Amino acid sequence: MICFAHRGASGHAPENTLLAVKTALSMGAAWIELDVFAVENELVVIHDSRLERTTNGSGEVTNATLAYLRSLDAGRGEKIPFLREVLDTVAGEAGINIELKGADTATLTASMIESYIAKDLFRADQFLVSSFNRRELQNFSLLAPSIRTGVNLSGPPLQDARFAEALAVYSLHVHKNSVTRAFVEDAHRRGFKVFVFTINHAEDLASMISIGVDGIFTNYPELYAKNQ
Ligand code: G3P
Ligand code: MG
């Protein structure tokens, strides 16, 4: 089982900020999940397509200028980080799951990953790129075929894991309410890992362990650490 600190250690620090990333590292998280959008040729780390919930700004992320985005408070005085700032901070101390949220994120993500591997700050197997957007994910795989990818499912699939065979992904990321033991077994037979979001309670963790999932996303990395 592996544990992803979801949006950083977002149960302890404002989500998708450097503080959440540093907190996850200090808690010993082996993997950190973050969401990205592309703005003015930069990857910015934020979950929603709008600014209101997590910052003191307003409007659509992709309609904003970088200068405006960087002027905002993303909680406790933290800025909306650039992905490169996160990668410089983590520097290979944990794996990074980059979730492609926005349009046109695949190209920038592929070249950024390549540059951090070239700089020897990360190994290729310390990256996992995922998305609900299968087109963006496919674009990414064409550009960076050696980097693992995961497909996010927004609901229960009709035919277990069969759909993923055409996607050539490493892992299937499933909501906790959509995952069953049969799905996990089917995914494993087809060679996929199953990672489940978002597991913030001990009873959910126990239930996920009992059906044999390979990993969980949690806002509270200590929940998982206690079970080791
Ligand atoms: O990637 C797993 C999970 O983060 C997907 O949902 O909405 O939290 O990005 P969301
Ligand atoms: Mg996410």
CSV table of C-alpha atoms and ligand atoms in Angstrom, one decimal:
chain,number,residue,atom,x,y,z
A,1,MET,CA,0.0,0.0,0.0
A,2,ILE,CA,1.2,3.5,-0.7
A,3,CYS,CA,-0.1,6.8,0.6
A,4,PHE,CA,-0.5,10.0,-1.3
A,5,ALA,CA,-0.8,13.2,0.7
A,6,HIS,CA,-3.8,14.7,-1.1
A,7,ARG,CA,-3.3,18.3,-2.2
A,8,GLY,CA,-0.3,18.1,0.1
A,9,ALA,CA,-1.0,17.4,3.8
A,10,SER,CA,-4.2,19.4,3.2
A,11,GLY,CA,-5.8,18.4,6.5
A,12,HIS,CA,-3.1,20.4,8.3
A,13,ALA,CA,-2.2,23.2,5.9
A,14,PRO,CA,-4.0,25.1,3.1
A,15,GLU,CA,-4.4,22.7,0.2
A,16,ASN,CA,-2.0,22.7,-2.7
A,17,THR,CA,0.4,25.2,-1.1
A,18,LEU,CA,4.1,24.9,-0.4
A,19,LEU,CA,3.2,24.8,3.3
A,20,ALA,CA,1.0,21.7,2.6
A,21,VAL,CA,3.9,20.1,0.7
A,22,LYS,CA,6.4,20.8,3.4
A,23,THR,CA,4.0,19.5,6.0
A,24,ALA,CA,3.6,16.3,4.0
A,25,LEU,CA,7.3,15.9,3.8
A,26,SER,CA,7.8,16.5,7.5
A,27,MET,CA,5.1,13.8,8.1
A,28,GLY,CA,7.1,11.3,6.0
A,29,ALA,CA,4.7,11.1,3.1
A,30,ALA,CA,6.1,8.9,0.4
A,31,TRP,CA,3.9,10.5,-2.3
A,32,ILE,CA,2.3,13.9,-2.7
A,33,GLU,CA,-0.7,14.6,-5.0
A,34,LEU,CA,-1.2,18.1,-6.5
A,35,ASP,CA,-3.6,19.6,-9.1
A,36,VAL,CA,-2.3,21.8,-11.9
A,37,PHE,CA,-3.6,24.4,-14.4
A,38,ALA,CA,-1.7,26.1,-17.2
A,39,VAL,CA,-1.5,30.0,-17.1
A,40,GLU,CA,0.8,32.0,-19.3
A,41,ASN,CA,3.0,29.0,-20.0
A,42,GLU,CA,3.4,28.2,-16.3
A,43,LEU,CA,1.9,25.4,-14.3
A,44,VAL,CA,0.1,26.7,-11.2
A,45,VAL,CA,-0.9,24.4,-8.4
A,46,ILE,CA,-4.6,24.8,-7.4
A,47,HIS,CA,-7.6,22.4,-7.4
A,48,ASP,CA,-10.6,24.4,-8.5
A,49,SER,CA,-11.1,26.1,-11.8
A,50,ARG,CA,-12.2,29.2,-9.9
A,51,LEU,CA,-10.4,31.1,-7.2
A,52,GLU,CA,-13.0,31.8,-4.6
A,53,ARG,CA,-12.9,28.7,-2.4
A,54,THR,CA,-9.2,28.5,-1.7
A,55,THR,CA,-8.0,32.1,-2.1
A,56,ASN,CA,-9.0,35.7,-1.5
A,57,GLY,CA,-9.3,36.3,-5.2
A,58,SER,CA,-12.2,35.7,-7.6
A,59,GLY,CA,-12.7,34.5,-11.2
A,60,GLU,CA,-11.5,31.7,-13.3
A,61,VAL,CA,-7.9,30.6,-12.8
A,62,THR,CA,-7.2,30.4,-16.5
A,63,ASN,CA,-8.6,33.9,-17.2
A,64,ALA,CA,-6.3,35.5,-14.6
A,65,THR,CA,-2.8,36.8,-15.2
A,66,LEU,CA,0.0,35.2,-13.4
A,67,ALA,CA,0.7,38.5,-11.6
A,68,TYR,CA,-2.8,38.5,-10.2
A,69,LEU,CA,-2.7,34.8,-9.2
A,70,ARG,CA,0.6,35.4,-7.4
A,71,SER,CA,-0.8,38.4,-5.5
A,72,LEU,CA,-3.4,36.2,-3.8
A,73,ASP,CA,-3.5,34.6,-0.4
A,74,ALA,CA,-4.1,30.9,-0.7
A,75,GLY,CA,-4.4,30.6,3.1
A,76,ARG,CA,-2.1,31.5,6.0
A,77,GLY,CA,-0.3,33.9,3.8
A,78,GLU,CA,0.7,31.2,1.3
A,79,LYS,CA,0.8,32.0,-2.4
A,80,ILE,CA,-0.6,29.8,-5.2
A,81,PRO,CA,2.6,27.9,-6.0
A,82,PHE,CA,4.2,27.1,-9.4
A,83,LEU,CA,4.7,23.4,-9.9
A,84,ARG,CA,8.4,24.1,-10.4
A,85,GLU,CA,8.5,25.6,-6.8
A,86,VAL,CA,7.0,22.4,-5.5
A,87,LEU,CA,9.5,20.2,-7.4
A,88,ASP,CA,12.4,22.3,-6.1
A,89,THR,CA,11.1,22.0,-2.6
A,90,VAL,CA,10.5,18.2,-2.7
A,91,ALA,CA,13.7,17.5,-4.7
A,92,GLY,CA,13.2,13.8,-4.9
A,93,GLU,CA,12.3,13.3,-1.2
A,94,ALA,CA,8.9,12.0,-2.2
A,95,GLY,CA,7.1,10.9,-5.3
A,96,ILE,CA,4.8,13.4,-7.0
A,97,ASN,CA,1.4,12.7,-8.5
A,98,ILE,CA,0.6,15.6,-10.8
A,99,GLU,CA,-3.1,15.7,-11.6
A,100,LEU,CA,-3.8,17.5,-14.9
A,101,LYS,CA,-6.9,19.6,-14.1
A,102,GLY,CA,-6.7,22.3,-16.8
A,103,ALA,CA,-6.6,22.3,-20.5
A,104,ASP,CA,-3.1,22.3,-22.2
A,105,THR,CA,-1.3,21.0,-19.1
A,106,ALA,CA,0.1,17.9,-20.8
A,107,THR,CA,2.8,19.6,-22.8
A,108,LEU,CA,4.1,21.8,-20.0
A,109,THR,CA,4.0,18.9,-17.5
A,110,ALA,CA,5.9,16.6,-19.9
A,111,SER,CA,8.7,19.1,-20.4
A,112,MET,CA,8.9,20.0,-16.8
A,113,ILE,CA,9.2,16.4,-15.7
A,114,GLU,CA,11.9,15.8,-18.3
A,115,SER,CA,13.9,18.8,-17.0
A,116,TYR,CA,13.7,17.6,-13.4
A,117,ILE,CA,14.9,14.1,-14.3
A,118,ALA,CA,17.7,15.6,-16.4
A,119,LYS,CA,18.7,17.7,-13.4
A,120,ASP,CA,18.9,14.5,-11.3
A,121,LEU,CA,16.4,15.9,-8.8
A,122,PHE,CA,13.9,13.1,-9.4
A,123,ARG,CA,13.9,9.6,-11.0
A,124,ALA,CA,11.3,8.9,-13.6
A,125,ASP,CA,9.6,6.4,-11.3
A,126,GLN,CA,9.0,9.2,-8.8
A,127,PHE,CA,6.4,10.8,-11.1
A,128,LEU,CA,2.8,9.7,-11.7
A,129,VAL,CA,0.6,11.9,-13.9
A,130,SER,CA,-3.1,11.5,-13.7
A,131,SER,CA,-6.3,13.1,-14.9
A,132,PHE,CA,-10.1,12.8,-15.3
A,133,ASN,CA,-9.4,14.2,-18.8
A,134,ARG,CA,-8.4,11.2,-20.8
A,135,ARG,CA,-7.5,13.3,-23.8
A,136,GLU,CA,-5.0,15.4,-21.8
A,137,LEU,CA,-3.7,12.1,-20.3
A,138,GLN,CA,-3.2,10.6,-23.7
A,139,ASN,CA,-1.4,13.7,-24.9
A,140,PHE,CA,0.9,13.4,-22.0
A,141,SER,CA,1.6,9.7,-22.7
A,142,LEU,CA,2.5,10.5,-26.3
A,143,LEU,CA,5.0,13.2,-25.1
A,144,ALA,CA,6.5,11.3,-22.1
A,145,PRO,CA,5.9,7.5,-22.7
A,146,SER,CA,8.3,6.5,-20.0
A,147,ILE,CA,6.4,8.3,-17.2
A,148,ARG,CA,3.6,6.4,-15.4
A,149,THR,CA,0.1,7.6,-15.8
A,150,GLY,CA,-3.1,7.0,-13.9
A,151,VAL,CA,-6.7,7.6,-15.0
A,152,ASN,CA,-9.1,9.2,-12.5
A,153,LEU,CA,-12.7,7.8,-12.5
A,154,SER,CA,-15.6,10.0,-11.7
A,155,GLY,CA,-17.9,7.1,-11.0
A,156,PRO,CA,-18.2,3.4,-11.0
A,157,PRO,CA,-17.2,1.9,-14.4
A,158,LEU,CA,-19.8,-0.4,-16.1
A,159,GLN,CA,-17.4,-3.1,-17.0
A,160,ASP,CA,-14.9,-3.1,-14.2
A,161,ALA,CA,-11.4,-2.2,-15.4
A,162,ARG,CA,-11.7,-3.3,-19.0
A,163,PHE,CA,-12.0,0.3,-20.3
A,164,ALA,CA,-8.5,1.1,-19.0
A,165,GLU,CA,-6.8,-1.4,-21.3
A,166,ALA,CA,-7.0,1.0,-24.2
A,167,LEU,CA,-5.4,3.7,-22.1
A,168,ALA,CA,-2.1,1.9,-21.2
A,169,VAL,CA,-2.1,3.5,-17.8
A,170,TYR,CA,-0.3,2.3,-14.7
A,171,SER,CA,-3.1,2.9,-12.2
A,172,LEU,CA,-6.8,3.5,-11.8
A,173,HIS,CA,-7.8,6.3,-9.3
A,174,VAL,CA,-11.3,5.6,-8.0
A,175,HIS,CA,-13.6,7.3,-5.5
A,176,LYS,CA,-14.0,5.4,-2.3
A,177,ASN,CA,-17.8,5.0,-3.0
A,178,SER,CA,-17.2,3.5,-6.4
A,179,VAL,CA,-14.6,0.8,-5.5
A,180,THR,CA,-15.5,-2.8,-4.8
A,181,ARG,CA,-13.4,-5.9,-4.2
A,182,ALA,CA,-14.6,-7.2,-7.6
A,183,PHE,CA,-13.3,-4.1,-9.3
A,184,VAL,CA,-9.9,-4.3,-7.5
A,185,GLU,CA,-9.5,-8.0,-8.4
A,186,ASP,CA,-10.5,-7.3,-12.0
A,187,ALA,CA,-8.0,-4.4,-12.2
A,188,HIS,CA,-5.2,-6.6,-10.7
A,189,ARG,CA,-5.9,-9.4,-13.2
A,190,ARG,CA,-5.5,-6.8,-16.0
A,191,GLY,CA,-2.2,-5.5,-14.4
A,192,PHE,CA,-3.4,-2.2,-13.0
A,193,LYS,CA,-2.9,-0.7,-9.5
A,194,VAL,CA,-5.9,0.8,-7.8
A,195,PHE,CA,-5.6,4.0,-5.7
A,196,VAL,CA,-8.6,5.3,-3.9
A,197,PHE,CA,-9.6,8.9,-3.0
A,198,THR,CA,-10.1,10.4,-0.5
A,199,ILE,CA,-9.6,8.3,2.7
A,200,ASN,CA,-9.7,10.5,5.8
A,201,HIS,CA,-11.2,8.1,8.4
A,202,ALA,CA,-9.7,5.0,10.0
A,203,GLU,CA,-12.8,2.9,9.2
A,204,ASP,CA,-12.5,3.8,5.5
A,205,LEU,CA,-8.8,2.9,5.5
A,206,ALA,CA,-9.6,-0.5,7.1
A,207,SER,CA,-12.2,-1.2,4.5
A,208,MET,CA,-9.9,-0.2,1.7
A,209,ILE,CA,-7.2,-2.5,3.1
A,210,SER,CA,-9.7,-5.3,3.4
A,211,ILE,CA,-10.6,-5.1,-0.3
A,212,GLY,CA,-7.0,-5.1,-1.4
A,213,VAL,CA,-6.4,-1.6,-2.9
A,214,ASP,CA,-2.8,-0.6,-3.6
A,215,GLY,CA,-2.9,2.9,-2.2
A,216,ILE,CA,-5.0,5.7,-0.9
A,217,PHE,CA,-5.1,9.5,-1.1
A,218,THR,CA,-5.6,11.2,2.2
A,219,ASN,CA,-5.6,14.7,3.6
A,220,TYR,CA,-4.2,13.2,6.8
A,221,PRO,CA,-1.0,11.2,6.1
A,222,GLU,CA,-0.7,10.3,9.8
A,223,LEU,CA,-3.9,8.1,9.4
A,224,TYR,CA,-1.9,5.8,7.1
A,225,ALA,CA,1.3,6.0,9.1
A,226,LYS,CA,-0.5,4.7,12.2
A,227,ASN,CA,-1.4,1.6,10.3
A,228,GLN,CA,2.2,0.7,9.3
B,1,G3P,O1,-6.3,12.4,-7.9
B,1,G3P,C1,-7.2,11.9,-6.9
B,1,G3P,C2,-8.1,13.0,-6.5
B,1,G3P,O2,-7.3,14.2,-6.2
B,1,G3P,C3,-9.1,13.3,-7.6
B,1,G3P,O3,-10.1,14.2,-7.1
B,1,G3P,O4,-11.1,16.4,-7.0
B,1,G3P,O5,-9.5,15.7,-5.2
B,1,G3P,O6,-8.7,16.3,-7.5
B,1,G3P,P1,-9.8,15.7,-6.7
B,2,MG,MG,-6.6,15.9,-7.3
